[in-house]
mmCIF file of N, CA and C in Angstrom:
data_model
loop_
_atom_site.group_PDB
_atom_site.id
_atom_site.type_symbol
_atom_site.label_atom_id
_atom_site.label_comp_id
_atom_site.label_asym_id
_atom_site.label_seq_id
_atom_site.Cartn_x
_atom_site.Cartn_y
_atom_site.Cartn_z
ATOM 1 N N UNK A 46 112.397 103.077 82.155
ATOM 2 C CA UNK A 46 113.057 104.283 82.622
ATOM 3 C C UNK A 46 112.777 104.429 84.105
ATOM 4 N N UNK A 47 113.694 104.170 84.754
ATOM 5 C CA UNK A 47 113.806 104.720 86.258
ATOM 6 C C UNK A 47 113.534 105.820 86.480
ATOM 7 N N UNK A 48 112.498 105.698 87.636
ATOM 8 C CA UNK A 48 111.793 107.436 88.017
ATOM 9 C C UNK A 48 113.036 107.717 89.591
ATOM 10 N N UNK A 49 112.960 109.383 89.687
ATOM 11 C CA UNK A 49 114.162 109.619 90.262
ATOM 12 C C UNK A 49 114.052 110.118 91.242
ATOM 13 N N UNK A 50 111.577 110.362 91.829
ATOM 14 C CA UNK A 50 111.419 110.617 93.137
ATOM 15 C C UNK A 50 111.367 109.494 94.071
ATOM 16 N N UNK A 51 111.903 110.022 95.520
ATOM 17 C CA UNK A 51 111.623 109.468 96.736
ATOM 18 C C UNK A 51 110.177 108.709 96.164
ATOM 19 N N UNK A 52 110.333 107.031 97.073
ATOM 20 C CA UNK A 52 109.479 106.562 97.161
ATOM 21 C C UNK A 52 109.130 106.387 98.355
ATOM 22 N N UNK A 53 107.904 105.724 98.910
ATOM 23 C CA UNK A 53 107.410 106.109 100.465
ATOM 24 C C UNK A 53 108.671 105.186 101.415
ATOM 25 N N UNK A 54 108.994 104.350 100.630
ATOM 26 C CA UNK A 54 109.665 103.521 101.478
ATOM 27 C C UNK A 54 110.747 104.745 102.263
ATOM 28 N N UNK A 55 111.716 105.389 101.101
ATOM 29 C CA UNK A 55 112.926 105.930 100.746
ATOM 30 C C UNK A 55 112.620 107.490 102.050
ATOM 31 N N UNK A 56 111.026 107.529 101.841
ATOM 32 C CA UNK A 56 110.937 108.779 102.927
ATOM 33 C C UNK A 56 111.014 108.248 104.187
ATOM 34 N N UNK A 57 110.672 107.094 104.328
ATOM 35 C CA UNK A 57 110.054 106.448 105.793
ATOM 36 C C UNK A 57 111.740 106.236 106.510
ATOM 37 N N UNK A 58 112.329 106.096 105.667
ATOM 38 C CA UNK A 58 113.806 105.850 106.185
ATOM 39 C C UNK A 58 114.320 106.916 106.149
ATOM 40 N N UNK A 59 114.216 107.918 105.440
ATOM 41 C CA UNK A 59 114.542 109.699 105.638
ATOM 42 C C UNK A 59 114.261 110.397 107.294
ATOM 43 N N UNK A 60 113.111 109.754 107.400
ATOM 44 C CA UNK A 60 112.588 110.420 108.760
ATOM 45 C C UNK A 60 112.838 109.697 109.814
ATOM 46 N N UNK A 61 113.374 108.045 109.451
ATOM 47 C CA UNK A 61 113.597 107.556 110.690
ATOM 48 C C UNK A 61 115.092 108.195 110.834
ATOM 49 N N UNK A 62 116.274 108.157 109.867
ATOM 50 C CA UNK A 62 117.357 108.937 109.762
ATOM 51 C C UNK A 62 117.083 109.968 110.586
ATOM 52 N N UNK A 63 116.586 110.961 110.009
ATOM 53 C CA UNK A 63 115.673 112.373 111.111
ATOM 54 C C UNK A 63 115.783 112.472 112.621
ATOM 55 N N UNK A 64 115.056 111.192 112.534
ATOM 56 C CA UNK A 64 114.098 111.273 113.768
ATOM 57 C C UNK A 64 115.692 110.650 114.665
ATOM 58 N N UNK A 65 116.837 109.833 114.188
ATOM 59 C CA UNK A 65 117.987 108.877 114.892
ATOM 60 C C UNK A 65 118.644 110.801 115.124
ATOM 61 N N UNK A 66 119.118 111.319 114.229
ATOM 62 C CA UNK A 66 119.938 112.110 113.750
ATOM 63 C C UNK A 66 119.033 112.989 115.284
ATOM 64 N N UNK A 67 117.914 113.374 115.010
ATOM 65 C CA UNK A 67 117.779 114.475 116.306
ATOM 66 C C UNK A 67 117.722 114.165 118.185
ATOM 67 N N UNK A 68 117.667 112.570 117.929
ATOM 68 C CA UNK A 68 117.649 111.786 119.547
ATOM 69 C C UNK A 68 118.814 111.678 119.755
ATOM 70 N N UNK A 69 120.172 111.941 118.934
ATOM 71 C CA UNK A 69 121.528 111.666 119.405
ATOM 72 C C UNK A 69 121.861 113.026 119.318
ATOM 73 N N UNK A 70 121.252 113.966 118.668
ATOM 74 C CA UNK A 70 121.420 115.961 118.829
ATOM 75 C C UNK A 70 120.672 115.967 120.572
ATOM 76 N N UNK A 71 119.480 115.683 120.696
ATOM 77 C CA UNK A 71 119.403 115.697 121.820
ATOM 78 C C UNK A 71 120.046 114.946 122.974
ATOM 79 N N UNK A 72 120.487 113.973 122.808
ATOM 80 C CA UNK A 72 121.041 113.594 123.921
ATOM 81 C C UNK A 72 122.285 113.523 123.980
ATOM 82 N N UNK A 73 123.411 114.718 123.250
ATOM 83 C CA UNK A 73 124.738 115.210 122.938
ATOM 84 C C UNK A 73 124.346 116.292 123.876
ATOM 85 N N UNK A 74 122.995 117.079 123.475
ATOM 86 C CA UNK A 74 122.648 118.297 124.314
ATOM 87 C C UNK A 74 122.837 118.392 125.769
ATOM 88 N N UNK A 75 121.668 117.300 125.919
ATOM 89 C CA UNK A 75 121.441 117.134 127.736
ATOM 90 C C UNK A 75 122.995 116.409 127.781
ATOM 91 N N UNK A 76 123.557 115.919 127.453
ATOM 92 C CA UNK A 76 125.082 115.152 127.915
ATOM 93 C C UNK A 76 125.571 116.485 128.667
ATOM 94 N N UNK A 77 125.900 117.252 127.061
ATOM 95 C CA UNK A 77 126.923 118.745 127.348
ATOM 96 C C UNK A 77 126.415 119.548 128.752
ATOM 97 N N UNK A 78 125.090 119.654 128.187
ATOM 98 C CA UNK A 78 124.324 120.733 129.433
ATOM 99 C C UNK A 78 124.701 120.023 131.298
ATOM 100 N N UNK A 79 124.350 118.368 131.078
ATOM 101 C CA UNK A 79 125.019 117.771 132.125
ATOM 102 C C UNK A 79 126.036 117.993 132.589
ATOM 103 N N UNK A 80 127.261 118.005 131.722
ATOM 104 C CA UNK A 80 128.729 118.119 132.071
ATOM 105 C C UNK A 80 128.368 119.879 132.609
ATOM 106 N N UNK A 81 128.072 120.584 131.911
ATOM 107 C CA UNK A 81 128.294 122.270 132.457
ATOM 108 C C UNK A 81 127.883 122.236 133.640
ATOM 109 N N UNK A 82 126.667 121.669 133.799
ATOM 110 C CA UNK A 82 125.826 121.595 134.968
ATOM 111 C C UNK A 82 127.147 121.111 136.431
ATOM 112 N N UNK A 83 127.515 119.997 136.065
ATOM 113 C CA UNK A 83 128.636 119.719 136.850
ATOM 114 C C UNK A 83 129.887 120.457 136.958
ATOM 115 N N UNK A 84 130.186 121.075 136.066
ATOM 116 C CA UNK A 84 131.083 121.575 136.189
ATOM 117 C C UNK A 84 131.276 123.180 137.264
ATOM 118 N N UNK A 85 130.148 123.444 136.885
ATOM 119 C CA UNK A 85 129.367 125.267 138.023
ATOM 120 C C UNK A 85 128.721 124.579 138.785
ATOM 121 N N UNK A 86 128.877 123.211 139.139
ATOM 122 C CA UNK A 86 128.193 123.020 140.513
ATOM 123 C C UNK A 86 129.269 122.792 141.242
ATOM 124 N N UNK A 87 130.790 122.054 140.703
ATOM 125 C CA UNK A 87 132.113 121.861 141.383
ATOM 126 C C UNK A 87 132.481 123.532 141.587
ATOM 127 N N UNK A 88 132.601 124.206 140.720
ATOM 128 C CA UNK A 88 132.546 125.548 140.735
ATOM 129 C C UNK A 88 132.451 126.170 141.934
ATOM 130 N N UNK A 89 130.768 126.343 141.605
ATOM 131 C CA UNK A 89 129.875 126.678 142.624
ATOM 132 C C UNK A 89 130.609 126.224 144.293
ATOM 133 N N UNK A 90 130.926 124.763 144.175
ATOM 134 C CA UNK A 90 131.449 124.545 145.650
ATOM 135 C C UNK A 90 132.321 124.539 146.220
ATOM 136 N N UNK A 91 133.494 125.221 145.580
ATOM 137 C CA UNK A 91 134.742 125.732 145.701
ATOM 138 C C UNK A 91 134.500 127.550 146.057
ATOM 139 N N UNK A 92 133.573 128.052 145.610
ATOM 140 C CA UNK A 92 133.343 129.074 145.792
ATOM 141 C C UNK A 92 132.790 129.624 147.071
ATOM 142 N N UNK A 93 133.053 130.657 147.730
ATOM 143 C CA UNK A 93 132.741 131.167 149.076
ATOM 144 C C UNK A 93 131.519 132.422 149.217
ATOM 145 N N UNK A 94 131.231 132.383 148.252
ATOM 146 C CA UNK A 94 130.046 133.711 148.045
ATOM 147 C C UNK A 94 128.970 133.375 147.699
ATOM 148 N N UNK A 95 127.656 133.706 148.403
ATOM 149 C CA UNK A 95 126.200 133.197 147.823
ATOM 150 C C UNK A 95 125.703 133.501 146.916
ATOM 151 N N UNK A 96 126.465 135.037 146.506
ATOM 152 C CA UNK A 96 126.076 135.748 145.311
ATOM 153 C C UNK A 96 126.842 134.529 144.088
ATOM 154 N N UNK A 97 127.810 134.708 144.555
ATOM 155 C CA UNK A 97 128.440 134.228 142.955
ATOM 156 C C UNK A 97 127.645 132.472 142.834
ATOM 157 N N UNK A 98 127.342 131.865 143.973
ATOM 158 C CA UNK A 98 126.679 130.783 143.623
ATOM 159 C C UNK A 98 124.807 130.751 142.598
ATOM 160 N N UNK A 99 124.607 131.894 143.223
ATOM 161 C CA UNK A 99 123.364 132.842 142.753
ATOM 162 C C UNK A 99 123.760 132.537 141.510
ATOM 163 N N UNK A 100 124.578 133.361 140.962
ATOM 164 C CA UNK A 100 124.561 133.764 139.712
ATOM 165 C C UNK A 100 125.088 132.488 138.874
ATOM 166 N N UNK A 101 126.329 131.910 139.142
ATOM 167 C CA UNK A 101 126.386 130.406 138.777
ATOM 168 C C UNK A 101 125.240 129.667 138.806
ATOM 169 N N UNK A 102 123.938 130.207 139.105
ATOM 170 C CA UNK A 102 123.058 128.834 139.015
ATOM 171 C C UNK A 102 122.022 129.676 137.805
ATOM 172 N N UNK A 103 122.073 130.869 137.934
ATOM 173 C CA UNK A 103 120.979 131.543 137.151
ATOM 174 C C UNK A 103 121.417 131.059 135.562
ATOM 175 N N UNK A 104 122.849 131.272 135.508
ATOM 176 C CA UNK A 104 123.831 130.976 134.258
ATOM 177 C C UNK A 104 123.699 129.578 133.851
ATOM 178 N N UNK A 105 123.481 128.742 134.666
ATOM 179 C CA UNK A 105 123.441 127.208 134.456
ATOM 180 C C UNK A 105 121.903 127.261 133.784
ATOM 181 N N UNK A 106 120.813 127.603 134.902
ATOM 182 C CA UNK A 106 119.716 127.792 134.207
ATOM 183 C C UNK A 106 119.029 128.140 132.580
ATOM 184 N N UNK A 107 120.219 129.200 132.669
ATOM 185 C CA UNK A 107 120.043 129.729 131.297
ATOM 186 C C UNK A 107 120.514 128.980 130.109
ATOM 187 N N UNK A 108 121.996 128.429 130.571
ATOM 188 C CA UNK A 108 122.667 127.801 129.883
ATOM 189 C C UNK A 108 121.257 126.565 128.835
ATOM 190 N N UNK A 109 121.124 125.734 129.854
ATOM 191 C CA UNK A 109 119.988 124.521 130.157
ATOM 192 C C UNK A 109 118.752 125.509 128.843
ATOM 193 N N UNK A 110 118.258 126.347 129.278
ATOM 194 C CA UNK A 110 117.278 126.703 128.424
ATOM 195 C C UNK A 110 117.465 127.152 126.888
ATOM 196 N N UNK A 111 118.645 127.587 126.639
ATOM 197 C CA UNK A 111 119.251 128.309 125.893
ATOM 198 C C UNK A 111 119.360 126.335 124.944
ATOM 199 N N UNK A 112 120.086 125.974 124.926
ATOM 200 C CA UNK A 112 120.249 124.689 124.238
ATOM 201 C C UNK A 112 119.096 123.655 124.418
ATOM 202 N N UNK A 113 118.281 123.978 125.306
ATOM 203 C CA UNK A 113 116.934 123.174 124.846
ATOM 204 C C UNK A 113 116.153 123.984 123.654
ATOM 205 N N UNK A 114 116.352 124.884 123.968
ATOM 206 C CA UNK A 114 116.040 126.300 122.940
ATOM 207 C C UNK A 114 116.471 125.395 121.743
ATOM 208 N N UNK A 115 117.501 125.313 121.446
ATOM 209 C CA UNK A 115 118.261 125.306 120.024
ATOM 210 C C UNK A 115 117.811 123.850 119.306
ATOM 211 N N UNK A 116 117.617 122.878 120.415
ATOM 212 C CA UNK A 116 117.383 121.396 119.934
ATOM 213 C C UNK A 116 115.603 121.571 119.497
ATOM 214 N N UNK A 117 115.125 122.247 120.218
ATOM 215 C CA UNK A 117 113.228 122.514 119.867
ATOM 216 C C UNK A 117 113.241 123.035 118.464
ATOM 217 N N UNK A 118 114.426 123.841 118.329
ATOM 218 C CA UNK A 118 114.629 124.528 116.934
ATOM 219 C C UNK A 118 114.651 123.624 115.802
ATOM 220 N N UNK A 119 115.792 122.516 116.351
ATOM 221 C CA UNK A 119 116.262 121.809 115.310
ATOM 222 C C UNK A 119 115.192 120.961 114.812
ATOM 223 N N UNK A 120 114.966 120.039 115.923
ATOM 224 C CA UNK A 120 113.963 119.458 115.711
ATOM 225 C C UNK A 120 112.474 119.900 114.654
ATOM 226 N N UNK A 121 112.044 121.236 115.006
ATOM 227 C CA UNK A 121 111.068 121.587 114.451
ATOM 228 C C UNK A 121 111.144 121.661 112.762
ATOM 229 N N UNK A 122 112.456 122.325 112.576
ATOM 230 C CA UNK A 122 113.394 122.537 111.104
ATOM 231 C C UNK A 122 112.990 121.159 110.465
ATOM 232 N N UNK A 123 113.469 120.048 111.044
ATOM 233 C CA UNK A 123 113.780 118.884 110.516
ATOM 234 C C UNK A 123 112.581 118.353 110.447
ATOM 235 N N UNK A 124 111.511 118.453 110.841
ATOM 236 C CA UNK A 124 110.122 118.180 110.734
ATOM 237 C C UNK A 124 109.105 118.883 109.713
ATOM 238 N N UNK A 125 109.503 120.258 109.739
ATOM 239 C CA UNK A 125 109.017 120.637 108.675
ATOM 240 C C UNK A 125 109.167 120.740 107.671
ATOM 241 N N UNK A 126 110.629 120.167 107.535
ATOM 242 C CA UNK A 126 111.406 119.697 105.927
ATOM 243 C C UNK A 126 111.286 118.548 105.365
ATOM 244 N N UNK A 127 110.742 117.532 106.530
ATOM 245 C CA UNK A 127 110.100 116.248 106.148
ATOM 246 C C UNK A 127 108.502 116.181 105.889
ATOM 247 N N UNK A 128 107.976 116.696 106.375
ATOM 248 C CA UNK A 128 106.480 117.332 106.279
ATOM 249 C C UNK A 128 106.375 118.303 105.097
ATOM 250 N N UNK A 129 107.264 118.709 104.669
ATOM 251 C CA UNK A 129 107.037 119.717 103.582
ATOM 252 C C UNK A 129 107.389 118.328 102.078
ATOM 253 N N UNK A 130 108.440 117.600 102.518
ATOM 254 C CA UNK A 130 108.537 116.730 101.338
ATOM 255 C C UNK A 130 107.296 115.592 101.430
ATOM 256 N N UNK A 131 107.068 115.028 102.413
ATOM 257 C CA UNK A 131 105.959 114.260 102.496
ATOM 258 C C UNK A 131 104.760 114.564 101.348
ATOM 259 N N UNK A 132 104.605 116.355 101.641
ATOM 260 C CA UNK A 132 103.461 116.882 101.226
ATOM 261 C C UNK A 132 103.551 116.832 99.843
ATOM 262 N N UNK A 133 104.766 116.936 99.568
ATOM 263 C CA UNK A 133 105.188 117.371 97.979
ATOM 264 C C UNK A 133 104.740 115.532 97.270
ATOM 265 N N UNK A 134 105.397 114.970 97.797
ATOM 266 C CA UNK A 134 105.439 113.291 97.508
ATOM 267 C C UNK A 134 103.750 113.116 97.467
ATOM 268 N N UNK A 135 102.985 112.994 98.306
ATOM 269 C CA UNK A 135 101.654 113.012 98.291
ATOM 270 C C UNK A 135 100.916 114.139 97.126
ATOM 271 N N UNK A 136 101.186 115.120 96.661
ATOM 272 C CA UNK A 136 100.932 116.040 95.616
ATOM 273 C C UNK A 136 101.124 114.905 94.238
ATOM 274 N N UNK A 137 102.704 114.985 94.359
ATOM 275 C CA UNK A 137 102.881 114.124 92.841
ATOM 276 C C UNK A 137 102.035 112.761 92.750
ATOM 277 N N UNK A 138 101.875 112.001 94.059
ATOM 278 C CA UNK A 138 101.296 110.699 93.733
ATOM 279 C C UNK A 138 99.819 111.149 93.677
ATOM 280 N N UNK A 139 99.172 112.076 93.914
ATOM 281 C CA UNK A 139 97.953 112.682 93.741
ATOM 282 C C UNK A 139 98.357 112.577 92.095
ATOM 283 N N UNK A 140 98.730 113.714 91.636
ATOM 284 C CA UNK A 140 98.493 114.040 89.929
ATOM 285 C C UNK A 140 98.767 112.520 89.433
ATOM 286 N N UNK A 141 99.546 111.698 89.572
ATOM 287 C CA UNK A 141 100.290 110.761 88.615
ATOM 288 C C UNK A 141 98.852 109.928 89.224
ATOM 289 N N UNK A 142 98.155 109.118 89.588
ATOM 290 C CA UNK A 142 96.960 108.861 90.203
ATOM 291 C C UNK A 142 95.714 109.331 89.394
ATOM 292 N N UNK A 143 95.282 110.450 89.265
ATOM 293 C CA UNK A 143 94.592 111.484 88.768
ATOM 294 C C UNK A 143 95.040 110.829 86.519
ATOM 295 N N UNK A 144 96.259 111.458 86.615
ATOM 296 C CA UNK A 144 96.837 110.885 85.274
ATOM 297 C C UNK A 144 96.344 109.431 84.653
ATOM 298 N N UNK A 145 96.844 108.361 85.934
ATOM 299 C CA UNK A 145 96.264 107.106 85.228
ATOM 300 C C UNK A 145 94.845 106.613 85.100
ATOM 301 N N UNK A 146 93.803 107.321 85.796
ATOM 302 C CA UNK A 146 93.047 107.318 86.049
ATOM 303 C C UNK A 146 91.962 107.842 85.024
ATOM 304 N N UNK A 147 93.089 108.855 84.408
ATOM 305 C CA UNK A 147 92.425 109.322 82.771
ATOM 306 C C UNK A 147 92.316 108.583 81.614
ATOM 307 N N UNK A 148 93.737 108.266 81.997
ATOM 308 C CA UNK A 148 93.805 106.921 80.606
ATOM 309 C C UNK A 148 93.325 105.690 80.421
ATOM 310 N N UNK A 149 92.962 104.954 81.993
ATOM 311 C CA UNK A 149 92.661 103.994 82.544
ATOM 312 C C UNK A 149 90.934 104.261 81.560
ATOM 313 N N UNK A 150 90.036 105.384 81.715
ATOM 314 C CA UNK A 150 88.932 105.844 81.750
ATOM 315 C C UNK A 150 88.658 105.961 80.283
ATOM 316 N N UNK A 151 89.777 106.471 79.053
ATOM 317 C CA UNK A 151 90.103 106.761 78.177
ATOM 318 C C UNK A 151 90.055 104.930 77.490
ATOM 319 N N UNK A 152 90.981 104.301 78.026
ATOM 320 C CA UNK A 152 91.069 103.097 77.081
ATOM 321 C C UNK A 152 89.961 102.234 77.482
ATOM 322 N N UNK A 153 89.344 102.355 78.606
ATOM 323 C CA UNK A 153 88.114 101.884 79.014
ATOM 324 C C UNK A 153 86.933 102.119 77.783
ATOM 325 N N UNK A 154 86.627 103.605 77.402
ATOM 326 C CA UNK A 154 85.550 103.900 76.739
ATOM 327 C C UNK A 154 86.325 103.629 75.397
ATOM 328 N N UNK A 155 87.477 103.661 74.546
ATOM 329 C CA UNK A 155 88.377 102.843 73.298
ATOM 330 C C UNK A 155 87.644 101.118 73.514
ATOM 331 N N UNK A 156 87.620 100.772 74.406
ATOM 332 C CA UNK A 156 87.763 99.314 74.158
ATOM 333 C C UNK A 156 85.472 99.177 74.307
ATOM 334 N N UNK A 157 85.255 99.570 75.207
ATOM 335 C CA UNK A 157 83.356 99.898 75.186
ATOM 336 C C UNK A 157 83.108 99.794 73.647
ATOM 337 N N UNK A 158 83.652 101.137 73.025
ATOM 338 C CA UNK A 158 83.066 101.164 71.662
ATOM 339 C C UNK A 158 83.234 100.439 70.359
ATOM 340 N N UNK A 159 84.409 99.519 70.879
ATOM 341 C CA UNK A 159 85.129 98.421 69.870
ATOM 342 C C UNK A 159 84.000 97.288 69.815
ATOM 343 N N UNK A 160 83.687 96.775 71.618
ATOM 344 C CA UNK A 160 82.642 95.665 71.580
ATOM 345 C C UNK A 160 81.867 96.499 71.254
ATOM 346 N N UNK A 161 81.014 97.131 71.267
ATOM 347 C CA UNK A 161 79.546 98.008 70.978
ATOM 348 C C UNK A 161 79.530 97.371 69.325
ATOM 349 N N UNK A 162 80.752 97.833 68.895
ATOM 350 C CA UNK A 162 80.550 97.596 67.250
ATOM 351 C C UNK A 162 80.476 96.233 67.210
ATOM 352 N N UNK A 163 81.438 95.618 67.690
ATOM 353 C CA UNK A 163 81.324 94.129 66.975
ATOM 354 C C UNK A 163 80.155 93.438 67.797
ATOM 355 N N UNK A 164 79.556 93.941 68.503
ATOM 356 C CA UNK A 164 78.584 93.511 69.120
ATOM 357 C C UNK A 164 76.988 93.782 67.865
ATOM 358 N N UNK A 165 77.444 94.878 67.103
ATOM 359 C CA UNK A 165 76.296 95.449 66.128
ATOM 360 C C UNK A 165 76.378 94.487 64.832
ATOM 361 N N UNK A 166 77.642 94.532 64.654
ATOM 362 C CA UNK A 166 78.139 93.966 63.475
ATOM 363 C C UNK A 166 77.604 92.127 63.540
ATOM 364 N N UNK A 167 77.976 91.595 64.854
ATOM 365 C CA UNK A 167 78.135 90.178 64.473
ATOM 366 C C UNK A 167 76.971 89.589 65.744
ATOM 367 N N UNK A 168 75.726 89.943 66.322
ATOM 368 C CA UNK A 168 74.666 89.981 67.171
ATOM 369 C C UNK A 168 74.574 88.502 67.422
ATOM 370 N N UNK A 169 74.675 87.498 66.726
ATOM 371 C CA UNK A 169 74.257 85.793 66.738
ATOM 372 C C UNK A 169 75.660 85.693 67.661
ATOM 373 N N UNK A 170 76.895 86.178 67.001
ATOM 374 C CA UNK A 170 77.872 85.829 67.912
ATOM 375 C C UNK A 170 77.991 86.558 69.242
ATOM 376 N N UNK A 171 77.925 87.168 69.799
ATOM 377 C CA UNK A 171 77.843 88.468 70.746
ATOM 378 C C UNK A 171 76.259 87.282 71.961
ATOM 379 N N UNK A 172 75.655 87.330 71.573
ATOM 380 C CA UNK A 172 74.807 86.342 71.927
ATOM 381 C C UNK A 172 74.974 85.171 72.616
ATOM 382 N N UNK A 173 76.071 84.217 71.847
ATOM 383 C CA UNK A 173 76.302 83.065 72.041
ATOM 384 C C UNK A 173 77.520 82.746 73.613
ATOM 385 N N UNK A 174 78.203 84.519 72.874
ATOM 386 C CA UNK A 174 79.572 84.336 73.865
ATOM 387 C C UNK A 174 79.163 84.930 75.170
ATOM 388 N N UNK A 175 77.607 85.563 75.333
ATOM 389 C CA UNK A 175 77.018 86.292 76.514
ATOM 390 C C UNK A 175 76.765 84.663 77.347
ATOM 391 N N UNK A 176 75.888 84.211 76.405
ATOM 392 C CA UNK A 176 75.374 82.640 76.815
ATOM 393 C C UNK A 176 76.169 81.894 77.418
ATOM 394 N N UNK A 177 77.574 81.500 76.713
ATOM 395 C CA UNK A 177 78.690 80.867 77.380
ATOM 396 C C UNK A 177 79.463 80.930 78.612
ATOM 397 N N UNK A 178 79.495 82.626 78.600
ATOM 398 C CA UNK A 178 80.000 83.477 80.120
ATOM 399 C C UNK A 178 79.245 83.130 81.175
ATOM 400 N N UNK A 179 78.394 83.117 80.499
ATOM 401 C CA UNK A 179 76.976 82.868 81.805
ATOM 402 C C UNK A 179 76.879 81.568 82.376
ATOM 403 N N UNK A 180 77.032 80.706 81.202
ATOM 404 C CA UNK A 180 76.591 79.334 81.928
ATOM 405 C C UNK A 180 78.217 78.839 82.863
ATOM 406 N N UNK A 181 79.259 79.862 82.086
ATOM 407 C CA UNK A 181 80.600 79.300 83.048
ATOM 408 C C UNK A 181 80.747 79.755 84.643
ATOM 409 N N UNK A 182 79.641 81.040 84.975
ATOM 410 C CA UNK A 182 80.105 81.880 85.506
ATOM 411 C C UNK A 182 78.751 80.860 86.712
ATOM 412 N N UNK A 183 77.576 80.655 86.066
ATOM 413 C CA UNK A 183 76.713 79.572 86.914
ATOM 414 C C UNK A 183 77.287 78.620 87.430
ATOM 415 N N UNK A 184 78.626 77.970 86.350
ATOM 416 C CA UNK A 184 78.873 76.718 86.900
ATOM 417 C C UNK A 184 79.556 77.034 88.409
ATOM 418 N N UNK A 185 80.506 78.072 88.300
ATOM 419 C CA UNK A 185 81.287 78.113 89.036
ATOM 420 C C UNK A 185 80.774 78.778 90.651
ATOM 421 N N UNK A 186 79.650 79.323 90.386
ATOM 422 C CA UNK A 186 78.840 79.829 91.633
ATOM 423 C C UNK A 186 78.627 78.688 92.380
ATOM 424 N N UNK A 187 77.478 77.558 91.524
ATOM 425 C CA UNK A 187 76.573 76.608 91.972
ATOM 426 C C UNK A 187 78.553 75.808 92.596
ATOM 427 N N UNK A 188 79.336 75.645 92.168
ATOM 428 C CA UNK A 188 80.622 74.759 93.165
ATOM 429 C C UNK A 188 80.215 75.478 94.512
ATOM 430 N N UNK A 189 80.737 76.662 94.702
ATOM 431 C CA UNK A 189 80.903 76.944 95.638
ATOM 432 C C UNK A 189 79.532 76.737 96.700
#
């Protein structure tokens, strides 16, 4: 049965997506903000008043802050929605971890008490097959 969460791989490519998706939001931004910028600076130099150049630049300024504004936004959104799933993904592989770790512990002490017995039950044999392990486990030391 196919499981149906994100795997790390599946996030790592989520966030590089993310991370593509907000460097082409930002640099659509600074493009646009560029073009305005040019555009109230042609403006600006067609224009005969210091005031209105004043204020054409305060407006540009703002403009500029106002959409860096919005991309800091985005960005942050999109980080903490990947950081929030990250966290979640790291939670579940915590419990499911935790889970096998029970059973792992569980069939561990099932299988302990199986040899324990036949270890009680049949002692000459239990003996012999300790003996055997041993002398295979010598042989293979003394190679190396």
């Amino acid at each position: 049965m196919a499981e149906q969460n994100p795997t790390l791989n599946d996030m790592k490519k989520d966030a590089t997506a993310a991370g593509q998706q907000a460097k082409n939001d930002l640099r659509d931004g600074a493009k646009k903000t560029g073009e305005d910028l040019r555009d109230a600076a042609g403006k600006a130099s067609q224009s005969t008043g210091g005031d209105n150049l004043k204020d054409r630049g305060a407006d540009m300024a703002q403009n500029a802050r106002d959409t860096a504004q919005e991309y800091v936004e985005r960005a942050r959104e999109v980080g903490g929605e990947y950081a929030g799933r990250a966290k979640a993904e790291a939670e579940r592989l915590y419990q499911t971890g935790q889970q096998k770790a029970t059973e792992v512990a569980h069939y561990a002490e099932e299988r302990y008490d199986e040899v324990s017995q036949m270890v009680r039950r049949n002692p000459a044999q239990a003996l012999g097959i300790a003996a055997g392990i041993g002398f295979l486990v010598g042989l293979i030391l003394a190679r190396r």
